[in-house]
CSV table of C-alpha atoms in Angstrom, one decimal:
chain,number,residue,atom,x,y,z
I,28,MET,CA,-5.8,-2.3,4.5
I,29,SER,CA,-4.5,-5.7,6.0
I,30,PHE,CA,-1.9,-6.0,7.7
I,31,VAL,CA,0.1,-7.5,4.8
I,32,ASP,CA,-1.2,-5.0,3.1
I,33,GLN,CA,0.4,-2.5,4.7
I,34,LEU,CA,4.2,-4.0,5.0
I,35,PHE,CA,4.3,-5.6,1.2
I,36,GLY,CA,1.8,-2.8,-0.4
I,37,VAL,CA,3.2,-0.9,-3.0
I,38,ALA,CA,-0.1,0.5,-4.1
I,39,GLY,CA,-0.5,3.9,-5.7
I,40,LYS,CA,3.2,4.4,-5.4
I,41,SER,CA,5.0,5.5,-8.8
I,42,VAL,CA,7.6,3.2,-10.6
I,43,LEU,CA,10.1,3.9,-12.8
I,44,ILE,CA,11.6,0.8,-15.0
I,45,THR,CA,14.1,0.5,-17.9
I,46,GLY,CA,14.3,-2.0,-20.0
I,47,GLY,CA,10.8,-2.7,-19.5
I,48,SER,CA,9.6,-4.4,-22.6
I,49,ARG,CA,11.0,-7.8,-21.8
I,50,GLY,CA,12.8,-10.7,-20.2
I,51,ILE,CA,13.2,-9.3,-16.2
I,52,GLY,CA,12.9,-5.4,-16.6
I,53,LEU,CA,8.9,-6.4,-18.0
I,54,ALA,CA,8.2,-9.0,-15.0
I,55,ILE,CA,9.3,-6.7,-12.9
I,56,ALA,CA,6.9,-4.2,-14.1
I,57,GLU,CA,3.4,-6.3,-14.2
I,58,GLY,CA,4.7,-6.7,-10.8
I,59,PHE,CA,4.4,-3.8,-9.7
I,60,VAL,CA,1.4,-2.6,-12.3
I,61,ARG,CA,-0.5,-5.4,-11.3
I,62,ALA,CA,0.0,-4.4,-7.4
I,63,GLY,CA,-1.4,-1.2,-7.8
I,64,ALA,CA,1.4,1.2,-8.8
I,65,ARG,CA,1.8,3.6,-11.1
I,66,VAL,CA,4.4,2.1,-13.7
I,67,TYR,CA,6.4,3.5,-16.7
I,68,ILE,CA,8.6,1.5,-18.8
I,69,CYS,CA,11.4,2.6,-20.9
I,70,SER,CA,13.2,1.0,-23.4
I,71,ARG,CA,14.7,2.2,-27.0
I,72,ASN,CA,13.1,0.5,-29.3
I,73,ALA,CA,9.5,3.0,-29.2
I,74,ASP,CA,7.6,0.1,-31.2
I,75,ASP,CA,8.1,-2.9,-28.9
I,76,CYS,CA,7.8,-0.4,-25.3
I,77,LYS,CA,4.1,0.6,-26.6
I,78,ALA,CA,3.5,-2.8,-26.6
I,79,ALA,CA,4.3,-3.9,-23.8
I,80,ALA,CA,2.7,-1.0,-21.5
I,81,ALA,CA,-0.4,-1.7,-24.2
I,82,ASP,CA,-0.3,-5.2,-22.4
I,83,LEU,CA,0.0,-4.5,-18.8
I,84,SER,CA,-2.3,-2.1,-19.0
I,85,GLN,CA,-4.6,-4.6,-19.2
I,86,HIS,CA,-4.1,-5.3,-15.2
I,87,GLY,CA,-3.4,-2.1,-14.2
I,88,GLN,CA,-1.7,1.9,-14.9
I,89,CYS,CA,1.4,1.0,-17.1
I,90,THR,CA,3.1,4.4,-19.6
I,91,ALA,CA,5.6,3.6,-22.4
I,92,LEU,CA,8.8,6.3,-22.3
I,93,PRO,CA,10.7,5.0,-25.1
I,94,GLY,CA,14.5,5.9,-25.1
I,95,ASN,CA,17.6,5.5,-26.0
I,96,LEU,CA,19.7,4.9,-22.6
I,97,GLY,CA,23.6,4.6,-24.1
I,98,SER,CA,23.1,8.2,-24.8
I,99,SER,CA,23.3,11.6,-22.3
I,100,GLU,CA,20.2,13.5,-24.4
I,101,GLY,CA,18.1,10.2,-24.5
I,102,ARG,CA,18.6,10.0,-20.5
I,103,HIS,CA,17.2,13.6,-20.0
I,104,GLN,CA,15.2,13.1,-22.5
I,105,LEU,CA,13.4,9.9,-20.9
I,106,ILE,CA,13.6,12.7,-17.4
I,107,ALA,CA,11.4,14.9,-18.9
I,108,ASP,CA,9.3,12.7,-21.1
I,109,TYR,CA,8.4,11.9,-17.0
I,110,SER,CA,8.5,14.6,-15.6
I,111,ALA,CA,5.4,15.6,-17.4
I,112,HIS,CA,3.7,12.8,-15.8
I,113,GLU,CA,4.9,13.0,-12.0
I,114,GLY,CA,6.0,15.2,-9.9
I,115,SER,CA,8.1,13.0,-7.3
I,116,LEU,CA,9.3,9.3,-8.7
I,117,ASP,CA,8.9,6.4,-5.3
I,118,VAL,CA,11.0,3.6,-7.3
I,119,LEU,CA,13.9,3.6,-10.0
I,120,VAL,CA,14.0,0.1,-11.3
I,121,ASN,CA,18.0,0.0,-13.2
I,122,ASN,CA,17.0,-3.0,-15.6
I,123,ALA,CA,19.0,-1.9,-19.7
I,124,GLY,CA,21.6,-3.2,-20.2
I,125,ALA,CA,23.9,-4.3,-22.7
I,126,LEU,CA,26.0,-7.6,-23.2
I,127,TRP,CA,28.9,-8.2,-25.7
I,128,ALA,CA,30.9,-11.6,-25.7
I,129,ALA,CA,34.3,-11.8,-28.2
I,130,PRO,CA,37.5,-14.0,-27.2
I,131,ILE,CA,40.2,-11.8,-25.4
I,132,ALA,CA,41.8,-11.7,-29.0
I,133,GLU,CA,39.3,-10.1,-30.9
I,134,TYR,CA,37.8,-7.8,-28.1
I,135,PRO,CA,36.6,-4.7,-29.4
I,136,GLU,CA,36.5,-1.8,-28.0
I,137,ASN,CA,33.3,0.3,-29.7
I,138,GLY,CA,31.8,-3.4,-28.3
I,139,TRP,CA,33.8,-2.4,-24.5
I,140,ASP,CA,32.2,1.1,-24.8
I,141,LYS,CA,28.8,0.5,-25.4
I,142,VAL,CA,28.1,-2.0,-22.6
I,143,PHE,CA,30.1,0.4,-20.2
I,144,ASP,CA,27.8,2.9,-21.6
I,145,LEU,CA,25.0,1.4,-21.0
I,146,ASN,CA,25.4,-0.5,-17.6
I,147,VAL,CA,27.6,1.5,-16.0
I,148,LYS,CA,27.5,5.4,-17.7
I,149,ALA,CA,23.6,5.9,-18.2
I,150,VAL,CA,22.4,4.0,-14.3
I,151,PHE,CA,24.0,7.6,-12.5
I,152,PHE,CA,23.4,9.7,-14.8
I,153,LEU,CA,19.4,8.7,-14.7
I,154,ILE,CA,19.9,8.3,-11.0
I,155,GLN,CA,21.6,11.8,-11.1
I,156,GLY,CA,19.0,13.2,-12.8
I,157,PHE,CA,16.4,12.2,-11.0
I,158,LEU,CA,17.7,12.7,-7.5
I,159,PRO,CA,15.1,15.3,-7.1
I,160,LEU,CA,12.4,13.3,-8.0
I,161,LEU,CA,13.2,10.8,-5.3
I,162,GLN,CA,14.0,14.0,-3.1
I,163,ALA,CA,10.4,14.4,-3.0
I,164,ALA,CA,8.9,11.2,-2.7
I,165,ALA,CA,11.3,10.3,0.5
I,166,SER,CA,10.9,10.2,4.1
I,167,ALA,CA,12.1,8.2,7.0
I,168,HIS,CA,9.7,5.9,7.3
I,169,ASP,CA,9.0,5.9,3.4
I,170,PRO,CA,12.4,6.3,2.1
I,171,ALA,CA,12.5,7.2,-2.3
I,172,ARG,CA,14.0,3.4,-4.0
I,173,ILE,CA,16.3,2.9,-6.5
I,174,ILE,CA,16.9,-1.0,-7.8
I,175,ASN,CA,20.1,-1.7,-9.7
I,176,VAL,CA,19.8,-5.1,-12.0
I,177,GLY,CA,23.7,-6.2,-11.3
I,178,SER,CA,24.6,-10.3,-11.9
I,179,VAL,CA,25.7,-13.1,-10.7
I,180,ASN,CA,28.5,-12.7,-13.0
I,181,ALA,CA,29.9,-9.7,-11.0
I,182,LEU,CA,30.4,-11.8,-7.7
I,183,ARG,CA,32.3,-15.3,-10.3
I,184,ILE,CA,34.4,-16.1,-13.0
I,185,PRO,CA,32.1,-16.6,-15.5
I,186,GLU,CA,31.9,-18.9,-17.9
I,187,HIS,CA,31.7,-16.7,-21.7
I,188,GLU,CA,33.9,-14.1,-23.1
I,189,THR,CA,31.5,-11.3,-21.9
I,190,TYR,CA,34.7,-8.7,-20.4
I,191,ALA,CA,33.1,-6.0,-20.5
I,192,TYR,CA,29.2,-6.9,-19.2
I,193,VAL,CA,31.5,-8.9,-16.2
I,194,SER,CA,33.1,-6.1,-15.8
I,195,SER,CA,30.4,-3.4,-16.1
I,196,LYS,CA,27.7,-5.5,-13.4
I,197,ALA,CA,30.2,-5.5,-11.5
I,198,ALA,CA,31.0,-2.0,-11.2
I,199,VAL,CA,27.4,-2.1,-10.4
I,200,HIS,CA,27.5,-3.8,-7.5
I,201,GLN,CA,30.0,-1.4,-5.6
I,202,LEU,CA,28.3,2.0,-7.0
I,203,THR,CA,25.1,1.0,-5.4
I,204,ARG,CA,26.6,0.5,-1.9
I,205,HIS,CA,28.2,3.9,-2.2
I,206,LEU,CA,25.2,5.3,-3.2
I,207,ALA,CA,23.5,3.8,-0.3
I,208,GLY,CA,25.8,4.8,1.8
I,209,LYS,CA,25.5,8.4,0.4
I,210,LEU,CA,22.0,9.0,0.0
I,211,ALA,CA,20.7,7.2,3.5
I,212,ALA,CA,20.4,10.4,4.9
I,213,GLN,CA,18.4,11.8,2.3
I,214,ASN,CA,16.2,8.5,2.9
I,215,ILE,CA,16.9,6.7,-0.3
I,216,THR,CA,17.6,3.5,-0.4
I,217,ALA,CA,20.3,1.5,-2.8
I,218,ASN,CA,20.2,-2.1,-3.3
I,219,VAL,CA,20.5,-4.4,-6.1
I,220,LEU,CA,19.5,-7.3,-7.4
I,221,ALA,CA,22.0,-9.9,-8.9
I,222,PRO,CA,20.2,-12.7,-10.8
I,223,GLY,CA,21.0,-16.0,-11.4
I,224,LEU,CA,19.7,-17.9,-14.3
I,225,TYR,CA,17.2,-16.5,-15.7
I,226,PRO,CA,15.6,-17.4,-19.5
I,227,SER,CA,16.1,-13.8,-20.9
I,228,LYS,CA,17.2,-14.1,-24.3
I,229,MET,CA,20.9,-13.7,-23.1
I,230,LEU,CA,20.3,-17.3,-22.0
I,231,ALA,CA,18.8,-18.4,-24.8
I,232,ASN,CA,21.5,-19.8,-27.0
I,233,ASP,CA,22.7,-21.5,-24.3
I,234,ILE,CA,19.3,-23.4,-23.1
I,235,ALA,CA,18.6,-24.2,-26.7
I,236,THR,CA,22.0,-25.6,-27.5
I,237,LYS,CA,22.4,-27.7,-23.4
I,238,GLY,CA,18.8,-28.4,-22.5
I,239,GLU,CA,17.4,-26.0,-19.8
I,240,GLU,CA,17.6,-29.4,-17.3
I,241,SER,CA,21.5,-28.7,-18.1
I,242,VAL,CA,21.7,-25.5,-17.5
I,243,SER,CA,19.8,-25.1,-13.9
I,244,GLY,CA,22.0,-28.0,-12.8
I,245,ARG,CA,24.3,-25.4,-11.9
I,246,VAL,CA,22.1,-23.5,-9.8
I,247,PRO,CA,21.6,-25.1,-5.8
I,248,LEU,CA,17.9,-24.5,-5.8
I,249,GLY,CA,18.2,-26.8,-9.9
I,250,ARG,CA,16.0,-24.4,-11.4
I,251,LEU,CA,16.1,-21.3,-13.4
I,252,SER,CA,14.8,-18.2,-11.8
I,253,ASN,CA,11.2,-17.2,-13.1
I,254,ALA,CA,8.9,-13.6,-13.3
I,255,LEU,CA,7.7,-14.3,-9.9
I,256,ASP,CA,11.4,-14.6,-8.3
I,257,MET,CA,12.3,-10.9,-10.0
I,258,ALA,CA,8.8,-9.4,-9.6
I,259,GLY,CA,9.0,-10.8,-5.5
I,260,ALA,CA,12.6,-9.7,-5.2
I,261,ALA,CA,11.8,-5.9,-6.9
I,262,LEU,CA,8.4,-5.8,-4.6
I,263,TYR,CA,9.6,-6.4,-1.2
I,264,LEU,CA,12.8,-3.7,-2.0
I,265,SER,CA,10.0,-1.2,-2.6
I,266,SER,CA,7.5,-1.8,0.2
I,267,ARG,CA,7.2,-1.0,4.0
I,268,ALA,CA,9.1,-4.6,4.9
I,269,GLY,CA,12.2,-3.6,2.7
I,270,SER,CA,12.1,-0.3,4.0
I,271,PHE,CA,15.0,-0.5,6.2
I,272,LEU,CA,16.9,-2.7,4.0
I,273,THR,CA,19.7,-0.6,2.1
I,274,GLY,CA,22.9,-1.4,0.4
């Protein structure tokens, strides 16, 4: 094994990615599959989940574990389904999320609850449920990894009226810091990715109405992020190179 493989490789690791059938989750999943990890993806739509896993399996190992993580039953089912395949979990990527936009005077309570149930509550209780499997994978020099997907809009005032979404992502950022402090003694790291402007379903309307050049003009590097940017960041955090980074 080369030095680069030792430092940045993730081959043989078990990885679970929620929201893994499209967008950022799919990009991260493909990166891990191509790097030789055993990858499991979860998404609410079973057909989409299975189709994405079948496509990714052309490049390596990927298994579909469909489920609705917005409910306690769905989360427990995912933990049971994953446990039928693996006895430990090296990397948990919490990427599944919901968005709700509406003017402040019209913002519905059920929309707020839907966003927080998936974006915050599901993240915490999945980590709680998978904790024994993360502990089983963890060691001092190769910790188990938690990667939560946040947002740059957790750190700035957003353009659109997405009150629950930005609040939930800010909560994810702080939750991740809190987890990092508490789980370090168990050799589990917790980090958050705050993707910039990514050409996902959430950004599609802006790109369609304003044009990609106008949208990307807000980014210091002058371009939208892409699949390799997302995969690269997750692979780094999960490799030996990222093993001393938490919080």
